[in-house]
Amino acid sequence: MSFLKKYAKKYWLPFSVAVIFLTIEATADLLLPTIMAQIIDVGVANRDMDYVLKMGGIMLLITGFGAIMATSRNFISSYVSQNFGADLRADLFRKIQSLSFQNIDKFDRASLITRLTNDVTQIQNFTNGLMRIFVRAPLLCIGSLIMAVRLNLDLSIVLAIVVPIIAILIILNMRLGFPRFIKVQKAIDWVNRVMREYLSGVRVVKAFNQFNFEITKFGQANLELKSTSTSVSRMMSIFGPMMVTVMNIAIVAVLWFGGYGVQNGNIQVGEIIAFTNYMIQILFSLRMISMVFIMFVRAKASAGRISEVFSEENRMVDTGDFLDKKGENQQSPNTKGQIDFHNVSFTYEGASGEPVLKNITFTCLPGETVGVIGSTGSGKSSLINLIPRFYDVSEGSVEVDGMDVREYNLKELRGKIAVVPQQTMLFTGTIAENIRWGKENATEDEIKRAAAIAEAESFIKAAPEGYDTLLGQGGINLSGGQKQRLSIARALVKQPEILILDDSTSAVDLTTEAKIKKSLKEYAVELTCIIITQRISSIKDADKILVLDDGKLVGSGTHEQLMADCQVYQEIHYSQMGKEVL
Ligand code: DGT
Ligand code: MG
């Protein structure tokens, strides 16, 4: 939990001030019953009105002072806890962003969301609780005990019996509570996960009429959350009243013994009132302590989960500036946009069985258009993921412009490459903003040009507000092919050396696809282009075609060469013959 040190360092000062204010507040609370006892036993008993007024005035002053302390402390504590929470969230978000695909794959996405929201809130609440009750409760508890014993030793025998009983109850409460709170947290994760899956697949669910299945799935998660939460609150609802009952019996006992004492003239009425007041304060502070413990238990579980993310070491070591220089030395202008795979094998972390890619060697020369074809699951997407170093190779090496990708500064490497991923992902915002994603400072002309090459211009112009039309929430929805064309435009605006299209025209009709390819050729003669596809027609005229089969490179060459000597390619070709005019 060392990640908390940073915040402790930042906020210790206001935190300490809050604790000091709290101490003063508690002291004020402790003084009041004793003064009250004196008012009754001295002032009221002797009918001394001046004394009553004077002590009453002092009581008022103390209360007022306590209230001022409480208000300032509340200001400080909410300042500290809110800022701390915001810092923690921001740092966690940054950490998640910095993690590589390999790291992120380890976490369930829904649990990352719960960690960012619910878990941070738990820790934040605990910090706030610390400043509200941390010092105050033990201080009030111990202080009230001392004051009560000083007030009347005989009556304190009741305390000697009651306090240990309550302490045992609290410890039991903690013991039983901890595992239950952890379960609640897990159940919240589960509900979030189901909800997230449902929402991202809502169209499929509707298309397959799988409502009942989804409702059952959600029902199970919901039930688990309900039953774990019920179990927690049931436990709380047993222990809380039990403590109150024990304390109330104790108060009755004090009144009983005290009554005898008053009859015998040993004890004064004010003393009994003050004594019971202290007892109530002890009860309250003990309950507060148990509450802090509960908050602590929850916060500890949350801190553990957050700490898991913070301690996740980034596998992808970004070698940074040191190697930049090396890069400058090695690169020459005529290697701009070159890609070399040397004996590359790759296995996803945690996956068992055969490697996804086996012993792959090939070269893409600058300016070449290279097609990658192969059945689904043959490893095409995995292959191109290695170029911008989304994943690291298991064996062999990948070079871009003559230098191993692991030696690049990641930002520099990814600056050279634009990937249009297989699953199109657009963000909420206008069309122009989505294209500008590729290059922050892209001018309007650049955006329009990219859109034109990607054949997106016509539908953008037809949209209600052209480039300023909102997408997604509150805006228009695009067709699959339109989305693909927008993501191609987004990649183009980046003006990369290497453009990777992962099945990016799968939803675009053949005529439009041909147009895109033609304008791409004209736009960037020097651009190295890797086109993954399922359709031979899309890559027939590529400079080179790589044929993947079950993770192996089974053919490489032009269409004609492959037709002559690659069986897998021939099979794909013949299977598509009837469907499209080749
Ligand atoms: P596609 O897009 O359907 O045409 O198929 P490809 O050729 O793009 O296949 P690819 O590279 O996505 O998958 C190759 C194999 O790797 C396949 O057996 C599934 C597996 N695989 C893909 N992504 C992951 C991943 O993130 N984690 C693990 N453990 N395996 C993955
Ligand atoms: Mg793929």
XYZ file of C-alpha atoms and ligand atoms in Angstrom:
614
model
C 0.000 0.000 0.000
C 3.003 2.177 -0.501
C 1.129 4.160 -3.141
C -0.582 6.055 -0.323
C 2.675 7.552 0.920
C 2.675 10.150 -1.806
C -0.686 11.523 -0.703
C 0.254 11.365 2.966
C 3.204 13.574 2.116
C 1.047 16.010 0.217
C -1.796 16.348 2.694
C -0.261 15.775 6.104
C -0.414 19.436 7.070
C -4.147 20.149 6.609
C -4.805 16.648 7.898
C -2.922 17.406 11.131
C -4.709 20.736 11.507
C -8.035 18.921 11.196
C -6.946 16.423 13.836
C -5.912 19.242 16.198
C -9.283 20.937 15.751
C -10.896 17.606 16.412
C -8.967 17.215 19.649
C -10.129 20.629 20.842
C -13.684 19.719 19.900
C -13.496 16.487 21.891
C -12.065 18.272 24.908
C -14.994 20.685 24.829
C -17.377 17.734 24.757
C -15.607 16.190 27.718
C -15.855 19.292 29.892
C -19.590 19.829 29.514
C -21.064 17.047 31.742
C -18.788 17.963 34.668
C -19.801 21.621 34.484
C -23.410 20.546 34.265
C -23.013 18.404 37.394
C -21.635 21.435 39.229
C -24.502 23.622 38.095
C -26.949 21.090 39.492
C -25.125 20.129 42.652
C -23.812 23.575 43.602
C -25.974 26.121 41.812
C -29.400 24.476 41.804
C -28.991 22.672 45.149
C -28.053 25.948 46.901
C -30.436 28.033 44.807
C -27.448 30.144 43.754
C -28.721 31.822 40.570
C -25.479 33.756 39.944
C -23.485 30.556 39.956
C -25.934 28.906 37.575
C -25.725 31.845 35.160
C -21.958 32.055 35.355
C -21.394 28.350 34.752
C -24.150 28.343 32.125
C -22.274 31.126 30.336
C -19.057 29.123 30.443
C -20.893 26.113 29.039
C -22.235 28.249 26.205
C -18.766 29.584 25.440
C -17.269 26.106 25.364
C -20.070 24.823 23.133
C -19.687 27.767 20.760
C -15.960 27.291 20.567
C -16.456 23.577 19.893
C -18.913 24.405 17.117
C -16.448 26.779 15.441
C -13.790 24.071 15.601
C -16.205 21.515 14.158
C -17.149 23.769 11.253
C -13.553 24.587 10.326
C -12.592 20.967 10.689
C -15.419 19.963 8.350
C -14.152 22.438 5.757
C -10.643 21.089 5.996
C -11.651 17.453 5.999
C -13.781 17.731 2.910
C -11.053 19.722 1.172
C -8.466 17.071 1.962
C -10.598 14.036 1.159
C -12.014 15.425 -2.086
C -8.628 16.539 -3.367
C -7.017 13.318 -2.307
C -9.747 11.342 -4.059
C -9.370 13.360 -7.249
C -5.573 12.965 -7.202
C -5.843 9.256 -6.635
C -8.336 8.837 -9.459
C -6.176 10.871 -11.822
C -3.037 8.901 -10.933
C -4.821 5.610 -11.289
C -6.216 6.641 -14.645
C -2.767 7.663 -15.800
C -1.322 4.403 -14.572
C -3.938 2.388 -16.449
C -3.177 4.381 -19.577
C 0.518 3.734 -19.255
C 0.067 -0.016 -19.051
C 0.759 -2.146 -22.088
C -1.827 -4.426 -23.702
C -0.207 -7.349 -21.942
C -0.731 -5.746 -18.555
C -4.248 -4.594 -19.237
C -5.264 -8.032 -20.507
C -4.705 -9.309 -16.977
C -7.468 -7.184 -15.499
C -11.127 -7.501 -16.095
C -12.230 -4.205 -17.647
C -15.250 -3.899 -15.369
C -13.088 -4.321 -12.321
C -10.831 -1.531 -13.540
C -13.883 0.710 -13.634
C -14.936 -0.293 -10.121
C -11.427 0.334 -8.939
C -11.449 3.815 -10.450
C -14.830 4.703 -8.981
C -16.048 2.701 -6.025
C -12.686 1.727 -4.567
C -11.324 5.243 -4.709
C -14.510 6.500 -3.043
C -14.104 3.987 -0.212
C -10.595 5.205 0.541
C -11.736 8.782 0.231
C -14.560 8.177 2.718
C -12.195 6.553 5.122
C -9.827 9.514 4.976
C -12.728 11.833 5.578
C -13.845 9.594 8.452
C -10.372 9.710 9.933
C -10.583 13.475 10.142
C -14.072 13.383 11.573
C -13.777 10.659 14.166
C -10.311 9.217 14.171
C -8.907 11.086 17.191
C -12.201 12.154 18.569
C -13.609 8.712 19.309
C -10.714 7.275 21.304
C -10.199 10.623 22.996
C -13.833 10.851 23.991
C -13.853 7.232 25.071
C -10.746 7.391 27.250
C -11.505 10.929 28.443
C -15.038 10.001 29.444
C -13.754 6.931 31.259
C -11.291 9.019 33.249
C -13.853 11.724 33.987
C -16.397 9.128 35.050
C -13.963 7.342 37.355
C -12.895 10.672 38.858
C -16.507 11.627 39.361
C -17.454 8.499 41.221
C -15.314 5.448 41.814
C -18.117 3.217 43.116
C -20.332 3.703 40.079
C -17.359 2.948 37.829
C -17.614 -0.735 38.733
C -20.479 -0.853 36.216
C -18.086 0.451 33.557
C -15.500 -2.179 34.420
C -18.053 -4.830 33.503
C -19.691 -3.163 30.496
C -16.720 -1.829 28.542
C -15.017 -5.250 28.067
C -18.325 -6.755 26.908
C -18.730 -4.052 24.309
C -15.111 -4.381 23.251
C -15.652 -8.103 22.635
C -18.779 -7.336 20.614
C -16.825 -4.897 18.462
C -14.006 -7.341 17.821
C -16.505 -10.042 16.850
C -18.191 -7.594 14.557
C -14.895 -6.864 12.802
C -13.966 -10.501 12.477
C -17.247 -11.439 10.885
C -17.407 -8.275 8.814
C -14.146 -8.362 6.905
C -14.773 -11.367 4.635
C -18.312 -10.180 3.987
C -17.197 -6.741 2.857
C -14.749 -8.279 0.443
C -17.567 -10.372 -0.975
C -19.722 -7.281 -1.441
C -16.944 -5.621 -3.363
C -16.623 -8.643 -5.634
C -20.368 -8.713 -6.198
C -20.295 -5.064 -7.267
C -17.602 -6.001 -9.791
C -19.779 -8.764 -11.085
C -22.849 -6.573 -11.573
C -20.706 -4.000 -13.378
C -19.221 -6.633 -15.625
C -22.574 -8.079 -16.644
C -23.945 -4.614 -17.279
C -20.954 -3.610 -19.349
C -21.131 -6.753 -21.454
C -24.816 -6.308 -21.976
C -24.493 -2.700 -23.045
C -21.654 -3.329 -25.442
C -23.515 -6.197 -27.012
C -27.015 -4.828 -26.768
C -27.680 -5.157 -30.491
C -26.649 -8.786 -30.565
C -28.785 -9.514 -27.542
C -31.781 -7.973 -29.257
C -31.035 -9.659 -32.559
C -30.865 -13.084 -30.940
C -33.770 -12.413 -28.630
C -31.598 -13.374 -25.705
C -33.394 -11.165 -23.208
C -34.196 -13.971 -20.847
C -30.666 -15.229 -20.855
C -29.353 -11.736 -20.115
C -31.962 -11.155 -17.465
C -30.993 -14.402 -15.774
C -27.336 -13.475 -15.969
C -27.989 -10.065 -14.495
C -30.362 -11.599 -11.976
C -27.647 -13.881 -10.680
C -25.166 -11.067 -10.249
C -27.810 -8.877 -8.710
C -28.858 -11.638 -6.332
C -25.288 -12.146 -5.226
C -24.933 -8.435 -4.528
C -28.206 -8.434 -2.659
C -27.405 -11.445 -0.527
C -23.874 -10.338 0.363
C -25.069 -6.838 1.190
C -27.977 -8.220 3.197
C -25.654 -10.464 5.098
C -23.485 -7.453 5.953
C -26.348 -5.260 7.036
C -27.944 -8.105 8.968
C -24.770 -8.494 10.916
C -24.614 -4.770 11.510
C -28.217 -4.714 12.614
C -27.543 -7.388 15.215
C -24.400 -5.899 16.659
C -25.532 -2.263 16.762
C -28.638 -2.808 18.934
C -26.768 -5.363 21.053
C -24.262 -2.706 22.022
C -26.996 -0.178 22.718
C -28.848 -2.687 24.885
C -25.770 -3.529 26.926
C -25.109 0.163 27.430
C -28.702 0.895 28.370
C -28.684 -1.874 30.948
C -25.551 -0.286 32.325
C -27.285 3.095 32.522
C -30.166 1.510 34.411
C -27.655 -0.084 36.766
C -26.001 3.292 37.386
C -29.370 4.913 38.093
C -30.265 2.062 40.406
C -27.058 2.181 42.459
C -26.943 5.947 42.205
C -30.514 6.124 43.526
C -29.457 4.252 46.640
C -26.441 6.506 46.943
C -28.608 9.638 46.790
C -30.932 8.191 49.466
C -27.951 7.510 51.703
C -26.574 10.941 50.977
C -23.350 9.533 49.419
C -23.990 10.754 45.898
C -25.459 13.929 44.483
C -28.058 14.023 41.717
C -25.818 16.084 39.380
C -23.112 13.518 39.692
C -25.422 10.754 38.463
C -26.557 12.851 35.514
C -22.955 13.652 34.583
C -21.969 10.034 35.012
C -24.692 8.768 32.688
C -23.714 11.475 30.228
C -20.155 10.201 30.184
C -21.436 6.669 29.765
C -23.441 7.689 26.735
C -20.363 9.365 25.326
C -18.403 6.170 25.878
C -21.070 4.210 24.044
C -21.117 6.613 21.157
C -17.389 6.718 20.834
C -17.144 2.942 20.924
C -19.712 2.715 18.163
C -17.819 5.347 16.250
C -14.643 3.358 16.659
C -16.391 0.282 15.316
C -17.610 2.352 12.396
C -14.099 3.567 11.670
C -13.014 -0.043 11.720
C -15.702 -0.994 9.246
C -14.670 1.861 7.012
C -11.098 0.783 7.504
C -11.886 -2.783 6.487
C -13.642 -1.625 3.336
C -10.934 0.913 2.540
C -8.260 -1.710 3.093
C -9.902 -4.078 0.645
C -10.202 -1.213 -1.844
C -6.648 -0.046 -1.286
C -5.468 -3.580 -1.948
C -7.276 -3.638 -5.261
C -5.954 -0.241 -6.273
C -2.497 -1.233 -5.193
C -2.680 -4.208 -7.568
C -2.994 -1.795 -10.448
C -0.274 0.527 -9.214
C 2.134 -2.327 -8.628
C 1.519 -3.767 -12.081
C 4.891 -3.352 -13.658
C 4.849 -2.282 -17.227
C 6.307 -5.136 -19.235
C 6.952 -2.892 -22.119
C 10.030 -1.031 -21.066
C 10.115 2.225 -22.932
C 13.790 2.775 -23.395
C 13.265 6.455 -24.004
C 15.788 9.089 -24.903
C 18.910 7.044 -24.564
C 18.118 5.092 -27.680
C 16.741 8.000 -29.630
C 20.272 8.952 -30.499
C 21.039 5.474 -31.656
C 17.991 5.703 -33.851
C 19.236 8.856 -35.520
C 22.561 7.235 -36.227
C 21.058 4.165 -37.730
C 18.285 5.500 -39.825
C 18.902 6.631 -43.320
C 16.296 8.274 -45.520
C 15.932 5.245 -47.747
C 14.778 3.006 -44.922
C 11.774 5.182 -44.104
C 8.808 2.892 -43.796
C 10.666 -0.406 -43.894
C 9.507 -3.344 -41.781
C 11.501 -6.502 -41.112
C 10.355 -9.583 -39.245
C 13.184 -11.934 -38.262
C 12.120 -15.385 -37.138
C 9.265 -13.994 -35.080
C 7.276 -16.258 -32.778
C 4.586 -14.925 -30.534
C 2.413 -16.307 -27.752
C -0.202 -14.339 -25.818
C 0.664 -14.221 -22.173
C -1.204 -16.796 -20.140
C -2.420 -18.604 -23.233
C -1.543 -22.252 -23.416
C -0.772 -24.362 -26.425
C 0.870 -23.491 -29.668
C 2.275 -20.039 -30.382
C -0.072 -17.775 -32.332
C 2.753 -16.896 -34.726
C 5.552 -19.257 -35.616
C 8.924 -18.382 -37.084
C 7.837 -15.595 -39.348
C 10.358 -13.817 -41.516
C 9.583 -11.191 -44.149
C 10.434 -7.683 -45.253
C 8.250 -4.798 -46.404
C 10.254 -2.267 -48.350
C 9.542 1.470 -48.135
C 6.570 2.426 -50.232
C 5.418 -1.124 -50.791
C 1.850 -2.249 -50.478
C 1.765 -5.582 -48.751
C -1.331 -7.720 -48.444
C -1.856 -10.181 -45.633
C -4.390 -12.902 -46.168
C -5.378 -16.021 -44.268
C -8.349 -17.698 -42.665
C -9.826 -16.253 -39.506
C -7.724 -16.961 -36.469
C -4.615 -17.483 -38.572
C -2.807 -14.687 -36.734
C -3.107 -11.688 -39.039
C -4.123 -9.164 -36.384
C -1.591 -10.606 -33.958
C 1.101 -10.135 -36.590
C 0.465 -6.453 -37.171
C 0.079 -5.784 -33.435
C 3.784 -6.450 -33.128
C 4.763 -3.597 -35.433
C 3.637 -0.657 -33.254
C 4.744 -2.824 -30.303
C 1.301 -3.330 -28.815
C 2.788 -6.647 -27.775
C 6.391 -7.805 -27.566
C 7.573 -10.786 -29.584
C 8.279 -14.007 -27.722
C 11.173 -14.867 -30.003
C 12.946 -13.193 -32.869
C 12.721 -9.502 -33.608
C 10.652 -6.905 -35.420
C 12.448 -3.985 -36.987
C 11.042 -0.731 -38.232
C 13.347 1.377 -40.396
C 16.192 -0.927 -39.579
C 15.929 -0.719 -35.814
C 14.404 -3.167 -33.347
C 11.058 -1.808 -32.148
C 12.103 -2.502 -28.567
C 14.862 0.066 -28.922
C 12.577 2.885 -29.939
C 11.011 5.478 -27.793
C 7.402 4.248 -27.934
C 6.020 7.618 -28.841
C 8.411 7.968 -31.708
C 7.714 4.469 -32.971
C 3.962 4.892 -32.853
C 4.305 8.297 -34.451
C 5.530 6.566 -37.587
C 2.686 4.101 -37.740
C -1.046 4.502 -38.152
C -3.220 1.509 -37.476
C -6.836 1.183 -38.469
C -7.886 -1.559 -36.083
C -10.191 -4.378 -37.032
C -12.830 -3.192 -34.612
C -13.700 0.346 -35.505
C -13.765 2.618 -32.529
C -15.024 6.155 -32.792
C -15.405 8.555 -29.917
C -18.204 10.815 -28.862
C -17.639 14.145 -30.553
C -17.960 15.652 -34.003
C -16.792 14.017 -37.208
C -13.958 16.534 -37.518
C -12.859 15.864 -33.934
C -12.774 12.169 -34.608
C -10.551 12.631 -37.621
C -8.378 15.136 -35.770
C -7.676 12.396 -33.248
C -4.952 11.223 -35.616
C -3.149 14.555 -35.448
C -3.969 17.120 -32.853
C -3.054 20.169 -34.879
C -4.434 19.010 -38.215
C -5.748 21.882 -40.294
C -9.176 21.896 -41.840
C -7.670 21.213 -45.235
C -5.745 18.210 -43.962
C -8.905 16.803 -42.443
C -10.842 17.297 -45.641
C -8.090 15.736 -47.701
C -7.891 12.673 -45.452
C -11.657 12.320 -45.636
C -11.545 12.571 -49.420
C -8.930 9.848 -49.802
C -10.889 7.604 -47.438
C -13.975 8.204 -49.626
C -15.768 9.597 -46.590
C -16.442 13.013 -48.069
C -19.769 12.244 -49.668
C -21.507 10.990 -46.552
C -19.909 13.623 -44.331
C -21.281 16.331 -46.619
C -24.675 14.713 -46.503
C -24.654 14.686 -42.676
C -26.816 17.400 -41.049
C -23.940 19.630 -40.008
C -21.181 18.301 -42.219
C -17.903 17.957 -40.400
C -19.441 19.373 -37.233
C -22.052 16.655 -36.955
C -21.999 14.941 -33.613
C -21.379 11.207 -33.507
C -22.637 8.723 -30.967
C -24.523 9.916 -27.917
C -26.821 12.688 -28.956
C -25.599 12.586 -32.543
C -25.972 10.510 -35.648
C -25.036 6.895 -36.000
C -22.980 5.747 -38.933
C -23.079 2.521 -40.875
C -20.280 -0.003 -40.449
C -18.656 0.983 -43.718
C -18.947 4.698 -42.953
C -17.290 4.151 -39.612
C -14.487 2.234 -41.280
C -13.927 5.055 -43.720
C -13.781 7.592 -40.889
C -11.163 5.535 -39.097
C -9.149 5.338 -42.293
C -9.329 9.134 -42.536
C -8.236 9.383 -38.911
C -5.192 7.241 -39.680
C -4.348 9.172 -42.838
C -4.418 12.571 -41.207
C -1.552 11.396 -39.049
C 0.622 11.248 -42.192
C 2.391 8.086 -41.119
C 5.291 6.272 -42.743
C 3.465 3.016 -42.329
C -0.266 2.537 -42.679
C -1.816 -0.662 -41.415
C -5.378 -1.496 -42.410
C -6.716 -4.463 -40.473
C -9.680 -5.659 -42.488
C -10.654 -2.003 -42.632
C -12.666 -2.172 -45.785
C -14.576 -5.310 -44.936
C -17.816 -3.368 -44.671
C -17.156 -1.166 -47.678
C -18.491 -2.155 -51.083
C -16.021 -3.208 -53.753
C -16.340 -0.108 -55.906
C -15.678 2.234 -52.992
C -12.831 0.038 -51.827
C -11.225 0.252 -55.239
C -11.580 4.037 -55.162
C -9.969 4.241 -51.723
C -7.073 2.121 -52.892
C -6.598 4.214 -55.990
C -6.537 7.530 -54.145
C -4.273 6.060 -51.490
C -1.786 5.146 -54.194
C -1.851 8.653 -55.619
C -1.693 10.321 -52.214
C 1.296 8.551 -50.828
C 3.749 6.950 -53.133
C 6.205 6.556 -50.285
C 3.724 5.207 -47.797
C 4.257 1.605 -46.755
C 0.858 0.031 -46.601
C -0.084 -3.236 -44.971
C -3.542 -4.406 -45.886
C -5.098 -7.287 -44.025
C -8.074 -8.757 -45.730
C -10.195 -11.830 -46.279
C -10.810 -10.908 -49.926
C -8.245 -11.723 -52.567
C -9.693 -8.982 -54.768
C -8.571 -6.357 -52.217
C -4.905 -7.219 -52.474
C -4.565 -8.824 -55.851
C -2.407 -6.027 -57.197
C -0.283 -5.598 -54.054
C 3.493 -5.593 -54.415
C 3.640 -8.565 -52.139
C 1.134 -10.835 -50.459
C 1.806 -12.778 -47.274
C -0.288 -15.882 -46.742
C -0.801 -16.947 -43.146
C -2.099 -20.300 -42.117
C -2.410 -21.282 -38.482
C 0.315 -18.869 -37.418
C 2.759 -19.908 -40.104
C 3.822 -17.946 -43.151
C 3.020 -20.397 -45.925
C 3.501 -18.144 -48.899
C 4.864 -14.789 -49.931
C 5.013 -13.144 -53.314
C 2.821 -11.519 -55.918
C -0.617 -12.818 -56.850
C 0.767 -14.572 -59.899
C 3.629 -16.188 -58.010
C 1.326 -17.386 -55.255
C -1.175 -18.732 -57.749
C 1.666 -20.771 -59.157
C 3.164 -22.166 -55.991
C 1.036 -21.599 -52.862
C -1.642 -24.153 -52.236
C -3.359 -22.273 -49.409
C -3.576 -19.172 -51.583
C -4.998 -21.151 -54.468
C -7.631 -22.616 -52.156
C -8.661 -19.183 -50.955
C -8.723 -17.993 -54.541
C -10.970 -20.781 -55.755
C -13.273 -20.500 -52.770
C -13.885 -16.860 -53.705
C -14.055 -17.302 -57.458
C -17.760 -17.680 -57.688
C -18.592 -14.854 -55.316
C -16.732 -11.966 -56.812
C -15.468 -11.154 -60.192
C -11.744 -11.551 -59.848
P -9.555 -12.625 -38.083
O -9.448 -11.232 -37.592
O -10.772 -13.313 -37.616
O -9.436 -12.718 -39.557
O -8.341 -13.471 -37.445
P -6.826 -13.070 -37.319
O -6.061 -13.749 -38.383
O -6.678 -11.610 -37.192
O -6.423 -13.801 -35.961
P -5.835 -13.162 -34.638
O -4.452 -12.721 -34.857
O -6.775 -12.177 -34.076
O -5.833 -14.437 -33.697
C -4.914 -15.479 -33.812
C -5.033 -16.397 -32.618
O -4.696 -15.705 -31.445
C -6.418 -16.930 -32.394
O -6.296 -18.308 -32.068
C -6.962 -16.179 -31.236
C -5.725 -15.756 -30.499
N -5.852 -14.431 -29.892
C -6.163 -13.275 -30.529
N -6.161 -12.239 -29.676
C -5.842 -12.738 -28.456
C -5.667 -12.163 -27.162
O -5.802 -10.958 -26.936
N -5.333 -13.027 -26.141
C -5.150 -14.359 -26.358
N -4.819 -15.121 -25.315
N -5.316 -14.917 -27.548
C -5.646 -14.139 -28.600
Mg -7.982 -10.073 -37.091
